[in-house]
Amino acid sequence: MFDRLAEFVVRRRLWIVVATGIFFVAAGAIGGGVSERLSSGGFEDPNAESTRAEEVLRREFDTQTPNVILLVTAENGDVDDPAVAEQGLALTEELAAQEGVEQAASYWSLPAPPLKSTAGDQALVIGVVEGDDDAIRERMEELSPHFTRSGDGIDVEVGGFAEIYRQMATTIEEDLVRAETIAIPIPMVLLVVVVGSVVAA
């Protein structure tokens, strides 16, 4: 079988080289944007008891698990300071007013002691970004840099599952590009070295 295959390849070597080149270019054109089409979610089993319980809570009590968290650090070390509290409430209202944010609350708007650190220098603003995994990631692409800030008495950092998934997806896309950049030329060089011929490689 391999003898016949070798004879076939030798007789039609020019066409095979041309077809390989066309296939390579077409594969690059079609698959070049595959990372942008991959979903950033899919980590939850829709049939799991926890997922069904969350759906019941959402339907019956209109509550959802927060997927975006703003960690607010008071520069003066006290989140109960009136100036810091005013900033915290303004930040909560700003998050709630964003497109795609269904719910938003904070230590200052509830108030809820569990949302404040033991040292009293940090507190949380929590929110729910609605939509499927891809829609949430798209919103976080805008919300994350918007709410990462420092000044006016507070430092704000963005976290939560939505931000984690966004960062994971971004890292994966960058790694895919890096892997493809390395994976194509190095094997080609190795083949040339091993077989001793560019044509054979």
Short mmCIF file of C-alpha atoms in Angstrom, two decimals:
data_model
loop_
_atom_site.label_atom_id
_atom_site.label_comp_id
_atom_site.label_asym_id
_atom_site.label_seq_id
_atom_site.Cartn_x
_atom_site.Cartn_y
_atom_site.Cartn_z
CA MET A 1 0.00 0.00 0.00
CA PHE A 2 2.77 2.45 0.91
CA ASP A 3 4.60 1.58 -2.32
CA ARG A 4 1.55 2.56 -4.37
CA LEU A 5 1.12 5.71 -2.31
CA ALA A 6 4.75 6.66 -2.87
CA GLU A 7 4.44 6.08 -6.63
CA PHE A 8 1.26 8.16 -6.72
CA VAL A 9 2.94 11.04 -4.87
CA VAL A 10 6.05 10.96 -7.09
CA ARG A 11 4.03 10.92 -10.32
CA ARG A 12 1.87 13.84 -9.21
CA ARG A 13 4.37 15.70 -7.06
CA LEU A 14 3.73 19.10 -8.62
CA TRP A 15 -0.02 18.89 -8.14
CA ILE A 16 0.42 17.68 -4.58
CA VAL A 17 2.72 20.60 -3.75
CA VAL A 18 0.24 23.05 -5.29
CA ALA A 19 -2.72 21.43 -3.52
CA THR A 20 -0.84 21.49 -0.23
CA GLY A 21 -0.09 25.19 -0.63
CA ILE A 22 -3.72 25.97 -1.45
CA PHE A 23 -4.90 23.91 1.50
CA PHE A 24 -2.44 25.68 3.82
CA VAL A 25 -3.61 29.13 2.74
CA ALA A 26 -7.30 28.15 2.94
CA ALA A 27 -6.83 26.61 6.37
CA GLY A 28 -5.16 29.77 7.61
CA ALA A 29 -7.91 31.97 6.20
CA ILE A 30 -10.72 29.84 7.62
CA GLY A 31 -9.15 28.96 10.97
CA GLY A 32 -7.31 32.19 11.64
CA GLY A 33 -10.17 33.69 13.62
CA VAL A 34 -11.23 30.55 15.45
CA SER A 35 -10.25 31.94 18.86
CA GLU A 36 -12.73 34.78 18.44
CA ARG A 37 -15.54 32.31 17.78
CA LEU A 38 -14.88 30.13 20.83
CA SER A 39 -17.22 30.63 23.78
CA SER A 40 -15.64 31.86 26.99
CA GLY A 41 -18.07 29.91 29.16
CA GLY A 42 -19.40 26.40 29.39
CA PHE A 43 -18.12 25.70 32.90
CA GLU A 44 -21.53 24.97 34.42
CA ASP A 45 -23.67 21.88 33.93
CA PRO A 46 -27.24 23.03 33.18
CA ASN A 47 -28.57 19.81 34.72
CA ALA A 48 -26.59 20.08 37.96
CA GLU A 49 -28.60 20.51 41.17
CA SER A 50 -26.79 23.75 41.98
CA THR A 51 -27.67 25.21 38.58
CA ARG A 52 -31.33 24.20 38.94
CA ALA A 53 -31.44 25.62 42.48
CA GLU A 54 -30.02 28.92 41.23
CA GLU A 55 -32.69 29.01 38.52
CA VAL A 56 -35.43 28.47 41.15
CA LEU A 57 -34.04 31.29 43.30
CA ARG A 58 -33.93 33.57 40.29
CA ARG A 59 -37.51 32.72 39.28
CA GLU A 60 -39.13 32.76 42.73
CA PHE A 61 -37.15 35.47 44.54
CA ASP A 62 -35.60 37.46 41.69
CA THR A 63 -32.09 36.90 43.07
CA GLN A 64 -28.95 36.00 41.16
CA THR A 65 -25.40 35.16 42.09
CA PRO A 66 -23.21 38.25 41.62
CA ASN A 67 -20.68 37.74 38.85
CA VAL A 68 -18.85 41.05 39.07
CA ILE A 69 -17.18 42.42 42.20
CA LEU A 70 -15.56 45.80 42.77
CA LEU A 71 -13.02 45.77 45.59
CA VAL A 72 -12.90 49.25 47.07
CA THR A 73 -9.91 50.20 49.22
CA ALA A 74 -10.10 53.36 51.28
CA GLU A 75 -6.89 55.35 50.99
CA ASN A 76 -7.36 56.62 54.54
CA GLY A 77 -7.97 53.07 55.82
CA ASP A 78 -11.62 53.53 56.86
CA VAL A 79 -14.51 52.63 54.56
CA ASP A 80 -16.95 54.13 57.08
CA ASP A 81 -15.46 57.58 56.63
CA PRO A 82 -18.26 59.84 55.28
CA ALA A 83 -16.24 60.89 52.24
CA VAL A 84 -15.39 57.26 51.41
CA ALA A 85 -18.99 56.18 52.01
CA GLU A 86 -20.19 58.85 49.60
CA GLN A 87 -17.72 57.60 46.99
CA GLY A 88 -18.82 54.00 47.61
CA LEU A 89 -22.50 54.86 47.12
CA ALA A 90 -21.71 56.80 43.95
CA LEU A 91 -19.73 53.83 42.64
CA THR A 92 -22.64 51.49 43.41
CA GLU A 93 -25.07 53.73 41.54
CA GLU A 94 -22.64 54.05 38.64
CA LEU A 95 -22.38 50.26 38.32
CA ALA A 96 -26.16 49.86 38.53
CA ALA A 97 -26.61 52.39 35.71
CA GLN A 98 -24.37 50.52 33.29
CA GLU A 99 -25.96 48.80 30.31
CA GLY A 100 -26.29 45.07 30.89
CA VAL A 101 -26.00 45.30 34.69
CA GLU A 102 -29.20 43.92 36.18
CA GLN A 103 -28.47 44.34 39.89
CA ALA A 104 -25.92 46.20 41.99
CA ALA A 105 -25.45 46.59 45.73
CA SER A 106 -22.63 47.32 48.15
CA TYR A 107 -21.57 47.54 51.77
CA TRP A 108 -22.76 51.13 51.79
CA SER A 109 -26.14 50.60 50.12
CA LEU A 110 -27.34 47.62 52.17
CA PRO A 111 -25.41 48.00 54.62
CA ALA A 112 -23.96 44.51 55.04
CA PRO A 113 -21.07 43.90 57.47
CA PRO A 114 -19.89 40.75 55.59
CA LEU A 115 -19.06 43.01 52.64
CA LYS A 116 -16.45 44.86 54.72
CA SER A 117 -13.00 43.59 55.55
CA THR A 118 -12.02 42.82 59.12
CA ALA A 119 -9.51 45.66 59.08
CA GLY A 120 -12.19 48.03 57.86
CA ASP A 121 -10.09 49.39 55.01
CA GLN A 122 -11.84 47.53 52.18
CA ALA A 123 -15.43 46.87 51.12
CA LEU A 124 -17.24 45.32 48.18
CA VAL A 125 -19.61 46.46 45.49
CA ILE A 126 -21.34 43.49 43.88
CA GLY A 127 -23.35 43.29 40.70
CA VAL A 128 -24.95 40.98 38.16
CA VAL A 129 -24.10 41.35 34.48
CA GLU A 130 -26.89 39.68 32.51
CA GLY A 131 -26.66 37.62 29.34
CA ASP A 132 -24.97 34.46 28.19
CA ASP A 133 -21.26 33.82 28.68
CA ASP A 134 -20.22 35.60 25.49
CA ALA A 135 -22.43 38.63 26.14
CA ILE A 136 -21.07 38.92 29.68
CA ARG A 137 -17.52 38.77 28.41
CA GLU A 138 -18.21 41.53 25.87
CA ARG A 139 -19.65 43.78 28.60
CA MET A 140 -16.68 43.09 30.87
CA GLU A 141 -14.32 44.16 28.09
CA GLU A 142 -15.76 47.64 28.64
CA LEU A 143 -16.66 47.54 32.34
CA SER A 144 -13.33 46.24 33.62
CA PRO A 145 -11.11 49.10 32.40
CA HIS A 146 -13.86 51.62 33.18
CA PHE A 147 -14.09 50.69 36.86
CA THR A 148 -10.41 50.01 37.50
CA ARG A 149 -9.38 53.32 38.99
CA SER A 150 -7.44 55.10 41.67
CA GLY A 151 -7.99 58.51 43.24
CA ASP A 152 -10.62 60.60 45.04
CA GLY A 153 -9.96 58.70 48.24
CA ILE A 154 -10.53 55.17 46.95
CA ASP A 155 -8.80 52.54 44.85
CA VAL A 156 -11.04 50.19 42.84
CA GLU A 157 -10.15 46.77 41.43
CA VAL A 158 -12.45 44.54 39.37
CA GLY A 159 -13.02 40.86 40.13
CA GLY A 160 -15.70 38.19 40.16
CA PHE A 161 -16.44 35.25 37.88
CA ALA A 162 -17.22 37.49 34.90
CA GLU A 163 -13.83 39.18 35.12
CA ILE A 164 -12.02 35.89 35.73
CA TYR A 165 -13.57 34.34 32.60
CA ARG A 166 -12.73 37.47 30.59
CA GLN A 167 -9.09 37.31 31.64
CA MET A 168 -8.98 33.55 30.98
CA ALA A 169 -10.39 33.99 27.46
CA THR A 170 -7.94 36.81 26.71
CA THR A 171 -5.00 34.73 27.95
CA ILE A 172 -6.10 31.70 25.93
CA GLU A 173 -6.36 33.78 22.74
CA GLU A 174 -2.88 35.22 23.28
CA ASP A 175 -1.46 31.76 24.02
CA LEU A 176 -3.05 30.31 20.88
CA VAL A 177 -1.40 32.97 18.74
CA ARG A 178 1.93 32.37 20.47
CA ALA A 179 1.60 28.60 20.07
CA GLU A 180 0.79 28.85 16.36
CA THR A 181 3.71 31.22 15.84
CA ILE A 182 6.07 28.70 17.40
CA ALA A 183 4.45 25.49 16.14
CA ILE A 184 4.76 26.22 12.43
CA PRO A 185 8.38 27.38 11.85
CA ILE A 186 10.20 25.17 14.38
CA PRO A 187 8.96 21.80 13.03
CA MET A 188 9.74 23.06 9.53
CA VAL A 189 13.35 23.81 10.51
CA LEU A 190 13.66 20.47 12.29
CA LEU A 191 12.38 18.64 9.21
CA VAL A 192 14.94 20.38 7.02
CA VAL A 193 17.71 19.42 9.47
CA VAL A 194 16.53 15.81 9.80
CA VAL A 195 15.90 15.00 6.14
CA GLY A 196 18.57 17.33 4.78
CA SER A 197 16.42 18.82 2.06
CA VAL A 198 13.95 21.71 1.88
CA VAL A 199 11.94 19.94 -0.83
CA ALA A 200 11.73 16.71 1.16
CA ALA A 201 10.79 18.64 4.30
#
